[in-house]
Amino acid sequence: MSWIKEGKLSLWERFCANIIKAGPMPKHIAFIMDGNRRYAKKCQVDRKEGHLHGFNKLAETLHWCLNLGIREVTVYAFSIENFKRSKSEVDGLMDMARQKFSLLLEEKCFLNICFAYTSRYEISSAVREMAWGVEQGLLDPSDVSESLLDKCLYTCHSPNPDILIRTSGEVRLSDFLLWQASHSCLVFQPILWPEYVFWNLCEAILQFQMNHSMLQKARDMYTEERKRQQLERDQAAVTEQLLQEGLQASGDAQLRRTRLHKLSARREERVQGFLQALELKRADWLAHLGTASA
Amino acid sequence: MTGLYELVWRVLHALLCLHRTLTYWLRVRFGTWNWIWRRCCRAASAAVLAPLGFTLRKPRAVGRNRRQHRHPRGGPGAAAAHPRLRWRADARSLEKLPVHMGLLITEEEQETSYSDIASLVVWCMAVGISYISVYDHQGIFKRNNSRLMDEILKQQQELLGLDCSKYSTEFANSNDKDEQVLNCQSAVKVLSPEDGKADIVRAAQEFCQLVAQQQKKSTDLDVHMLDSLLSSNGFPDPDVVLKFGPVESTLGFLPWQLRLTEIISLPSHLNIRYEDFFSALRQYAACEQRLGK
């Protein structure tokens, strides 16, 4: 039985979905599913039931996303900070996760679940990996760049989220995807997560569509600026190289071009070697984790 | 059929953009009238969207629409006759005041008003906010740092009177030698994307350099160490960011430091009134951070 509920959208929902799909559509949405406990309090049920409603709402939301052609969803299920909660609540959440998530493995889309996660920990972990690369002699410190850091994050196989939605009316990121969502469309909706409806999702996507061209422009500008700065750094490195060899820094333009090309080609080689080694290291670690828990 | 959907989408998109533009334009040009317009728009929107199941966010608790100067100078009441007393009274009336406030401008360069931003900075100082950051994603303020600082000093004189020494400002990234650092009450920083991801990368490179020199091991790096290597070390994380303009994004503002920051959106910084600023502070004061618990 599929965990992501099979079932059709109503006629009216399908009609509106088709209208929305005529505009630019997000490929990846991130959710902070906030409000389960407030919902439980509101409905006068216990917290465990609130979280259960939350999980069911996640299933429903994934179904809507699939219908809208959104193939990747990331959710903030449990923060490292949430370990501060009572033992019974934490245990309850862990049990529920164990039960529900194993059903997901047969689905045709990507669901990324951030569990025992904080963004700062993820970013430091990525920096640690790059430092490991330097330690192993695979990388030079100057190879460290934004794009390399991107590739060392847990989310390296996913594009950055187009939209980050937080429910329950809170207007903060709470250590979730701080790096990846820097140019995402942020949508803060006052509705509690278990009460989320299809129209709330549509509202979020409409907001994304209104911001789409402005955000694209900002992202492009940012990328251009990063490229320009990298080129500047490379130029400076080549100048130093030439000076060290006793050659004229601004002399032969052809020589400079060749050196620049060589510099970036060598860097690319090192980076590829490092990323392969990192992939192996992670695969080994996962395999070890698998056998350890068996 | 696809053609029909596309047509409907274009009409819907055009209406939404028109609504946004008109609201923005009216708010900027006609303060008071815009308040009336906004009320009408909300009523109209609710009437149209309610049958579709959309719910509108509750209108922010904007201050009463008094026909007032942007700066609370005159007006009824004894406290209002002494603006500084009023600001301090306002600050005391809040449950909590941010220690560090960020001002994030998403509007284009040609729509930027240095005097309005300076007003915001000076209001922050007046209510007692110790750290203030000003950010835009194109680095406009950084490039025109001295122009902004001049405007801030001018407004400080105007609004806070000649008794400036009590409200001395440290311009945290100014290259000028004539910083007024006496009784440092507020520090102002001008930021750009350089201070965000690029700074994290710089810190990472620094650490990797230490590893290459075998002064550190890769496993030595944790959240605390990375935090200490960033340029913002010593400056507290922003408690709240006021985001101005139509773009619903932080556009690269201090991603690391934004961990627990409340993000409050305001339509525009142009002709911003003290009431709008203060109502954002009230919104901040009302929010509850559970920190995972």
mmCIF file of C-alpha atoms in Angstrom, chain A residues 12 15 18-20 22-24 34 37-38 81-82 84-85 120-121 123-124 127-128 130-132 134-135 141-142 144-146 149 170-175 178-179 181-186 188 190 199-200 202-203 206-207 209-211 214-215 217-218 221-222 226 229, chain B residues 5-6 8-9 12-13 16-17 20 52-55 57 108 137-138 193-194 197-198 200-201 204-205 207-209 211-212 216-219 221-223 226-227 237 246-252 255-264 283 287-293:
data_model
loop_
_atom_site.group_PDB
_atom_site.id
_atom_site.type_symbol
_atom_site.label_atom_id
_atom_site.label_comp_id
_atom_site.label_asym_id
_atom_site.label_seq_id
_atom_site.Cartn_x
_atom_site.Cartn_y
_atom_site.Cartn_z
ATOM 1 C CA TRP A 12 -12.330 22.114 -9.253
ATOM 2 C CA PHE A 15 -8.995 22.856 -12.964
ATOM 3 C CA ASN A 18 -4.026 23.252 -14.591
ATOM 4 C CA ILE A 19 -4.240 27.029 -14.471
ATOM 5 C CA ILE A 20 -1.349 27.284 -12.035
ATOM 6 C CA ALA A 22 0.520 27.295 -17.026
ATOM 7 C CA GLY A 23 2.989 29.482 -15.148
ATOM 8 C CA PRO A 24 6.558 28.734 -13.990
ATOM 9 C CA ASP A 34 5.006 23.612 12.147
ATOM 10 C CA ARG A 37 1.238 20.624 18.958
ATOM 11 C CA ARG A 38 -0.810 23.802 18.742
ATOM 12 C CA GLU A 81 17.054 21.076 19.122
ATOM 13 C CA ASN A 82 13.912 18.940 19.404
ATOM 14 C CA LYS A 84 15.130 19.021 24.331
ATOM 15 C CA ARG A 85 11.516 17.833 24.355
ATOM 16 C CA ARG A 120 24.682 24.966 10.884
ATOM 17 C CA TYR A 121 25.727 21.410 11.662
ATOM 18 C CA ILE A 123 27.429 23.492 6.837
ATOM 19 C CA SER A 124 30.199 22.750 9.387
ATOM 20 C CA VAL A 127 33.595 22.358 5.723
ATOM 21 C CA ARG A 128 35.001 19.427 7.691
ATOM 22 C CA MET A 130 36.716 19.818 2.561
ATOM 23 C CA ALA A 131 39.304 20.030 5.341
ATOM 24 C CA TRP A 132 39.536 16.236 5.209
ATOM 25 C CA VAL A 134 43.048 18.954 2.204
ATOM 26 C CA GLU A 135 44.373 16.582 4.881
ATOM 27 C CA PRO A 141 42.965 25.270 0.486
ATOM 28 C CA SER A 142 42.412 27.628 -2.454
ATOM 29 C CA VAL A 144 37.528 25.729 -1.351
ATOM 30 C CA SER A 145 34.653 27.601 -2.974
ATOM 31 C CA GLU A 146 30.907 28.040 -2.696
ATOM 32 C CA LEU A 149 30.731 23.548 -0.387
ATOM 33 C CA GLU A 170 6.075 31.709 12.644
ATOM 34 C CA VAL A 171 8.381 33.813 10.480
ATOM 35 C CA ARG A 172 11.818 32.309 11.013
ATOM 36 C CA LEU A 173 13.933 29.538 9.476
ATOM 37 C CA SER A 174 14.896 27.762 12.729
ATOM 38 C CA ASP A 175 18.204 26.410 11.393
ATOM 39 C CA LEU A 178 19.980 28.253 5.724
ATOM 40 C CA TRP A 179 22.545 27.858 2.920
ATOM 41 C CA ALA A 181 17.334 28.649 0.775
ATOM 42 C CA SER A 182 19.302 31.900 0.556
ATOM 43 C CA HIS A 183 17.604 32.770 -2.747
ATOM 44 C CA SER A 184 14.428 30.721 -2.337
ATOM 45 C CA CYS A 185 10.949 32.194 -2.237
ATOM 46 C CA LEU A 186 9.967 32.276 1.441
ATOM 47 C CA PHE A 188 5.076 32.066 5.703
ATOM 48 C CA PRO A 190 -0.479 31.351 9.314
ATOM 49 C CA TRP A 199 -5.471 26.000 -1.662
ATOM 50 C CA ASN A 200 -2.685 26.926 0.760
ATOM 51 C CA CYS A 202 -1.676 26.934 -4.533
ATOM 52 C CA GLU A 203 -1.297 30.243 -2.718
ATOM 53 C CA LEU A 206 1.267 31.724 -6.872
ATOM 54 C CA GLN A 207 3.551 33.691 -4.578
ATOM 55 C CA GLN A 209 5.288 32.718 -9.572
ATOM 56 C CA MET A 210 4.991 36.412 -8.670
ATOM 57 C CA ASN A 211 8.585 36.383 -7.393
ATOM 58 C CA MET A 214 12.911 38.819 -9.652
ATOM 59 C CA LEU A 215 14.509 35.851 -7.895
ATOM 60 C CA LYS A 217 17.471 37.859 -11.854
ATOM 61 C CA ALA A 218 18.954 38.076 -8.359
ATOM 62 C CA MET A 221 23.464 38.424 -10.777
ATOM 63 C CA TYR A 222 24.870 36.593 -7.775
ATOM 64 C CA ARG A 226 30.898 34.917 -7.954
ATOM 65 C CA GLN A 229 35.509 37.139 -8.331
ATOM 66 C CA TYR B 5 -5.459 27.621 -18.927
ATOM 67 C CA GLU B 6 -2.551 29.770 -20.027
ATOM 68 C CA VAL B 8 -6.567 32.402 -17.379
ATOM 69 C CA TRP B 9 -3.159 32.184 -15.698
ATOM 70 C CA LEU B 12 -4.704 36.055 -12.847
ATOM 71 C CA HIS B 13 -0.972 36.835 -12.767
ATOM 72 C CA LEU B 16 -2.025 40.000 -8.838
ATOM 73 C CA CYS B 17 0.904 42.049 -10.164
ATOM 74 C CA ARG B 20 0.876 44.592 -5.844
ATOM 75 C CA LEU B 52 -11.988 29.533 -3.490
ATOM 76 C CA GLY B 53 -10.888 28.580 -0.008
ATOM 77 C CA PHE B 54 -8.012 31.032 0.257
ATOM 78 C CA THR B 55 -7.512 32.703 3.582
ATOM 79 C CA ARG B 57 -3.174 36.606 6.490
ATOM 80 C CA GLU B 108 16.045 48.233 -6.998
ATOM 81 C CA HIS B 137 21.876 42.063 -2.455
ATOM 82 C CA GLN B 138 23.674 44.247 -5.007
ATOM 83 C CA PRO B 193 26.354 39.125 -0.125
ATOM 84 C CA GLU B 194 30.142 39.223 0.541
ATOM 85 C CA LYS B 197 28.133 32.694 1.901
ATOM 86 C CA ALA B 198 31.393 34.247 0.686
ATOM 87 C CA ILE B 200 31.659 31.276 5.248
ATOM 88 C CA VAL B 201 33.848 30.160 2.330
ATOM 89 C CA ALA B 204 36.502 27.552 5.504
ATOM 90 C CA GLN B 205 39.599 28.415 3.466
ATOM 91 C CA PHE B 207 40.612 26.612 8.461
ATOM 92 C CA CYS B 208 41.791 24.463 5.544
ATOM 93 C CA GLN B 209 44.977 26.518 5.445
ATOM 94 C CA VAL B 211 44.930 21.986 8.308
ATOM 95 C CA ALA B 212 47.371 22.134 5.384
ATOM 96 C CA LYS B 216 44.677 21.725 13.045
ATOM 97 C CA LYS B 217 42.949 18.452 12.194
ATOM 98 C CA SER B 218 39.821 18.332 10.037
ATOM 99 C CA THR B 219 37.905 16.753 12.925
ATOM 100 C CA LEU B 221 36.027 21.828 13.123
ATOM 101 C CA ASP B 222 32.599 22.057 14.703
ATOM 102 C CA VAL B 223 29.766 24.615 14.683
ATOM 103 C CA LEU B 226 33.300 27.818 12.318
ATOM 104 C CA ASP B 227 31.189 30.480 14.041
ATOM 105 C CA ASP B 237 23.090 37.260 15.458
ATOM 106 C CA PRO B 246 8.387 43.134 -3.143
ATOM 107 C CA VAL B 247 10.836 40.212 -3.138
ATOM 108 C CA GLU B 248 9.901 37.353 -0.805
ATOM 109 C CA SER B 249 13.424 36.172 -0.096
ATOM 110 C CA THR B 250 16.420 37.024 2.079
ATOM 111 C CA LEU B 251 18.542 37.315 -1.088
ATOM 112 C CA GLY B 252 21.690 35.998 0.548
ATOM 113 C CA PRO B 255 22.585 32.798 5.949
ATOM 114 C CA TRP B 256 24.573 31.421 8.899
ATOM 115 C CA GLN B 257 23.490 34.142 11.317
ATOM 116 C CA LEU B 258 19.835 33.988 10.203
ATOM 117 C CA ARG B 259 19.256 30.762 12.124
ATOM 118 C CA LEU B 260 16.643 32.075 14.592
ATOM 119 C CA THR B 261 15.939 35.485 13.101
ATOM 120 C CA GLU B 262 12.339 36.677 12.822
ATOM 121 C CA ILE B 263 11.716 37.880 9.278
ATOM 122 C CA ILE B 264 9.142 40.664 9.150
ATOM 123 C CA GLN B 283 5.142 42.086 16.020
ATOM 124 C CA CYS B 287 6.522 36.259 18.850
ATOM 125 C CA GLU B 288 7.484 33.321 20.998
ATOM 126 C CA GLN B 289 10.630 31.295 20.390
ATOM 127 C CA ARG B 290 10.492 27.789 21.800
ATOM 128 C CA LEU B 291 13.990 26.867 20.592
ATOM 129 C CA GLY B 292 13.054 23.296 19.742
ATOM 130 C CA LYS B 293 11.321 22.524 23.015
#
